[in-house]
C-alpha positions as a printed Julia matrix, in Angstrom:
284×3 Matrix{Float64}:
   0.0     0.0     0.0
   2.77    2.45    0.98
   4.79    1.66   -2.18
   1.71    2.06   -4.4
   0.74    5.33   -2.71
   4.26    6.8    -2.99
   4.46    5.77   -6.66
   1.09    7.37   -7.38
   2.05   10.63   -5.66
   5.43   10.69   -7.45
   3.93   10.06  -10.9
   1.15   12.64  -10.48
   3.58   15.23   -9.07
   6.21   14.73  -11.8
   3.7    14.93  -14.66
   1.86   17.9   -13.14
   5.13   19.81  -12.64
   6.05   19.29  -16.3
   2.55   20.38  -17.39
   2.64   23.53  -15.23
   6.06   24.48  -16.59
   4.91   23.98  -20.19
   1.72   25.95  -19.54
   3.15   29.04  -17.83
   6.55   29.43  -19.49
   5.88   31.21  -22.79
   9.43   30.45  -23.93
   8.38   26.8   -24.1
   5.4    27.51  -26.36
   7.35   26.11  -29.31
   6.19   23.3   -31.64
   8.21   20.56  -29.92
   6.96   21.45  -26.44
   3.37   22.06  -27.59
   3.39   18.52  -28.97
   4.93   17.19  -25.76
   1.91   18.46  -23.76
   0.0    15.37  -24.87
   2.33   12.92  -23.12
   1.93   13.97  -19.44
  -1.84   14.35  -19.93
  -2.05   10.82  -21.33
   0.24    9.44  -18.6
  -2.01   10.96  -15.93
  -5.08    9.35  -17.55
  -3.41    5.94  -17.64
  -1.99    6.06  -14.13
  -5.06    7.62  -12.48
  -7.28    4.96  -14.05
  -5.37    2.27  -12.14
  -3.6     3.5    -9.02
  -6.5     4.96   -6.91
  -8.55    1.75   -7.36
  -5.48   -0.45   -6.79
  -4.6     1.45   -3.59
  -8.15    1.13   -2.24
  -8.22   -2.59   -3.15
  -5.03   -3.17   -1.15
  -6.94   -2.02    1.95
 -10.12   -3.92    1.08
 -10.98   -7.59    1.47
 -13.74   -7.56   -1.18
 -11.87   -5.89   -4.08
 -15.06   -4.91   -5.86
 -15.74   -2.45   -8.66
 -19.07   -1.54  -10.25
 -19.76   -2.7   -13.79
 -19.89    0.92  -15.0
 -16.67    1.69  -13.14
 -15.04   -1.36  -14.71
 -16.0    -0.22  -18.22
 -14.71    3.3   -17.56
 -11.43    2.0   -16.2
 -10.97   -0.37  -19.15
 -11.81    2.41  -21.63
  -9.27    4.79  -20.05
  -6.53    2.14  -19.96
  -7.06    1.16  -23.6
  -7.15    4.85  -24.57
  -3.87    5.37  -22.72
  -2.32    2.46  -24.59
  -3.41    3.64  -28.03
  -2.6     7.32  -27.48
   0.86    6.43  -26.11
   1.74    4.87  -29.46
   0.43    7.76  -31.57
   2.21   10.33  -29.35
   5.53    8.49  -29.69
   5.01    8.34  -33.46
   4.22   12.09  -33.63
   7.22   13.01  -31.46
   9.52   10.85  -33.61
   8.28   12.7   -36.71
   8.84   16.06  -34.98
  12.45   15.16  -34.09
  13.02   13.92  -37.66
  11.95   17.28  -39.13
  13.93   19.25  -36.51
  17.21   17.39  -37.08
  17.0    16.43  -40.76
  15.29   19.63  -42.02
  16.25   22.29  -39.46
  15.88   25.26  -41.83
  12.32   24.25  -42.75
  11.27   23.12  -39.26
   9.25   26.22  -38.32
   7.67   26.3   -41.78
   6.52   22.67  -41.58
   5.77   22.4   -37.84
   3.6    25.48  -37.37
   1.23   25.83  -34.41
  -1.65   25.0   -36.73
   0.1    21.78  -37.81
   0.81   20.89  -34.18
  -2.89   21.36  -33.33
  -3.9    19.04  -36.18
  -1.34   16.41  -35.12
  -2.45   16.67  -31.47
  -6.11   16.17  -32.43
  -5.22   13.19  -34.64
  -3.07   11.7   -31.86
  -6.19   11.49  -29.65
  -9.1    11.06  -32.09
  -7.69    8.14  -34.1
  -6.98    5.7   -31.21
 -10.06    6.78  -29.22
 -12.27    6.06  -32.26
 -10.81    2.56  -32.49
 -11.32    1.99  -28.74
 -14.96    3.18  -28.93
 -15.68    0.56  -31.6
 -13.84   -2.06  -29.5
 -16.06   -1.45  -26.47
 -19.22   -1.1   -28.56
 -18.6    -4.66  -29.74
 -17.9    -5.87  -26.18
 -20.94   -4.26  -24.51
 -23.45   -5.94  -26.83
 -23.02   -9.2   -24.87
 -24.78   -9.96  -21.56
 -22.57  -10.95  -18.61
 -22.79  -14.38  -17.0
 -19.72  -14.2   -14.74
 -18.61  -11.64  -12.16
 -14.92  -12.19  -11.43
 -12.03  -10.74  -13.45
  -8.66  -12.35  -12.73
  -6.65   -9.2   -13.37
  -5.47   -6.23  -11.33
  -7.55   -3.93  -13.55
 -10.45   -4.12  -15.98
  -9.72   -4.5   -19.68
 -11.5    -5.47  -22.87
 -10.12   -9.0   -22.54
 -11.35   -9.21  -18.93
 -14.83   -8.0   -19.87
 -15.07  -10.55  -22.69
 -14.21  -13.29  -20.18
 -17.41  -12.37  -18.29
 -19.62  -13.28  -21.24
 -20.8   -16.69  -22.4
 -21.17  -15.63  -26.05
 -18.91  -16.17  -29.05
 -16.28  -13.39  -28.92
 -14.31  -14.34  -32.06
 -15.13  -11.05  -33.83
 -14.11   -9.03  -30.77
 -10.81  -10.88  -30.39
 -10.03  -10.47  -34.09
 -10.86   -6.74  -34.04
  -8.77   -6.25  -30.89
  -5.75   -7.89  -32.5
  -6.25   -5.91  -35.73
  -6.34   -2.48  -34.07
  -3.36   -3.44  -31.87
  -1.44   -4.44  -35.01
  -2.44   -1.22  -36.82
  -1.41    1.1   -33.96
   1.87   -0.75  -33.42
   2.65   -0.79  -37.15
   2.07    2.98  -37.37
   4.26    3.65  -34.34
   7.03    1.27  -35.44
   7.04    2.75  -38.96
   7.3     6.37  -37.78
   9.78    5.69  -34.98
  11.95    3.31  -37.02
  12.12    5.5   -40.13
  12.52    8.79  -38.25
  15.35    7.68  -35.96
  17.14    5.8   -38.74
  17.18    9.01  -40.79
  18.22   11.05  -37.76
  21.18    8.76  -37.07
  22.25    8.74  -40.73
  22.0    12.54  -40.96
  23.89   13.27  -37.73
  26.55   10.59  -38.08
  27.4    12.01  -41.5
  28.23   15.37  -39.9
  31.77   16.18  -38.9
  30.95   17.74  -35.57
  31.37   15.35  -32.63
  28.9    17.37  -30.54
  26.16   16.93  -33.15
  26.76   13.18  -33.23
  26.68   12.94  -29.44
  23.44   14.93  -29.22
  21.78   12.81  -31.92
  22.72    9.53  -30.26
  21.5    10.8   -26.87
  18.2    11.99  -28.36
  17.58    8.74  -30.22
  18.67    6.55  -27.31
  16.35    8.15  -24.74
  13.33    8.24  -27.04
  13.89    4.67  -28.19
  14.27    3.56  -24.55
  10.76    4.86  -23.75
   9.37    3.21  -26.88
  11.08   -0.1   -26.08
   9.78   -0.12  -22.47
   6.24    0.46  -23.69
   6.4    -2.11  -26.5
   7.95   -4.87  -24.39
   5.49   -4.51  -21.51
   2.41   -4.25  -23.77
   3.55   -7.17  -25.95
   4.07   -9.34  -22.87
   0.55   -8.55  -21.62
  -1.0    -9.46  -25.0
   0.94  -12.74  -25.2
   0.39  -13.65  -21.52
  -3.41  -13.67  -22.0
  -2.96  -16.42  -24.57
  -0.52  -18.55  -22.52
  -2.34  -19.92  -19.45
   0.91  -21.39  -18.05
   2.16  -17.91  -17.14
   1.73  -17.19  -13.43
  -1.04  -14.76  -12.41
   1.49  -12.94  -10.19
   3.88  -12.41  -13.1
   1.0   -11.25  -15.3
  -0.2    -8.84  -12.59
   3.29   -7.35  -12.14
   3.6    -6.71  -15.88
   0.12   -5.18  -16.04
   1.0    -2.76  -13.24
   4.41   -2.02  -14.8
   2.66   -1.13  -18.07
   0.8     1.71  -16.29
   3.59    2.75  -13.92
   7.0     2.61  -15.65
   6.24    4.83  -18.66
   4.26    7.51  -16.72
   7.17    7.64  -14.24
   9.96    7.59  -16.85
   8.43    9.98  -19.4
   8.49   13.2   -17.32
  12.11   12.42  -16.38
  13.38   11.43  -19.84
  11.38   13.93  -21.91
  10.8    16.64  -19.32
  13.41   16.97  -16.59
  16.26   15.8   -18.88
  15.33   18.46  -21.47
  17.59   21.42  -20.76
  15.0    24.21  -21.12
  12.41   22.41  -18.98
  15.09   21.44  -16.47
  16.18   25.08  -16.07
  12.6    26.25  -15.63
  11.87   23.6   -12.99
  15.06   24.57  -11.14
  13.92   28.21  -11.11
  10.47   27.21   -9.84
  11.86   25.4    -6.81
  14.8    27.72   -6.17
  14.45   29.19   -2.71
  16.69   32.04   -1.58
  17.68   32.25    2.04
  18.02   35.77    3.36
  21.37   36.52    5.06
């Protein structure tokens, strides 16, 4: 309970600090940072859909959730998963334009373009998730226990006694589509970034490119590995429930904790602004 509570407070605080800095510092109202706004908002949605209920369940012997609450939690978690992929794809594209076409960056990535990308980042995966749950909610329930630490589409389908072949197929299809889009954008963008920067003579440019690619790819790899394990684990009954539960929690904890550090605090401009916010002068 104490570990879960401290993690929840830390994640909410870190993401809120980054959001406040981005909101009130006009110097950070640049295309890259305007696009980055989406990440802490999405991380808060994902983490807040799990941690408060998990914390209360750790103190409860019944571990109950209402059917409506279960649907809302599942919807938020699936939205978080889909939007995470589209945000990472959008940010990879932004870095590609910034490093490979620096002179045209502000012509291509205008505030209007950023608004369109930000809307697409949310609308596309949410539309897919709405269809996913519309298919799931057409079935009546005949069971009342979900063997997971949180509600999901897979868990809700396990409560029904109907044929869920269409639902399972659609779920796999949209997962494949979102992952293919993210992998394509991230793979192509960072491959071009590395080629462009490694071809330059300046050692500082090479170092900066490798650092940028390494940190962004680390976040992407953490997300992909944890989500892939969860998808596979549902189809391999031999995997321990405890192992599955740990990976499900990690999916909604590691990225929301790592993102504000890797993308926010480690970014020089944001780091300087946060330092100024918490700088306290002691009078002599």
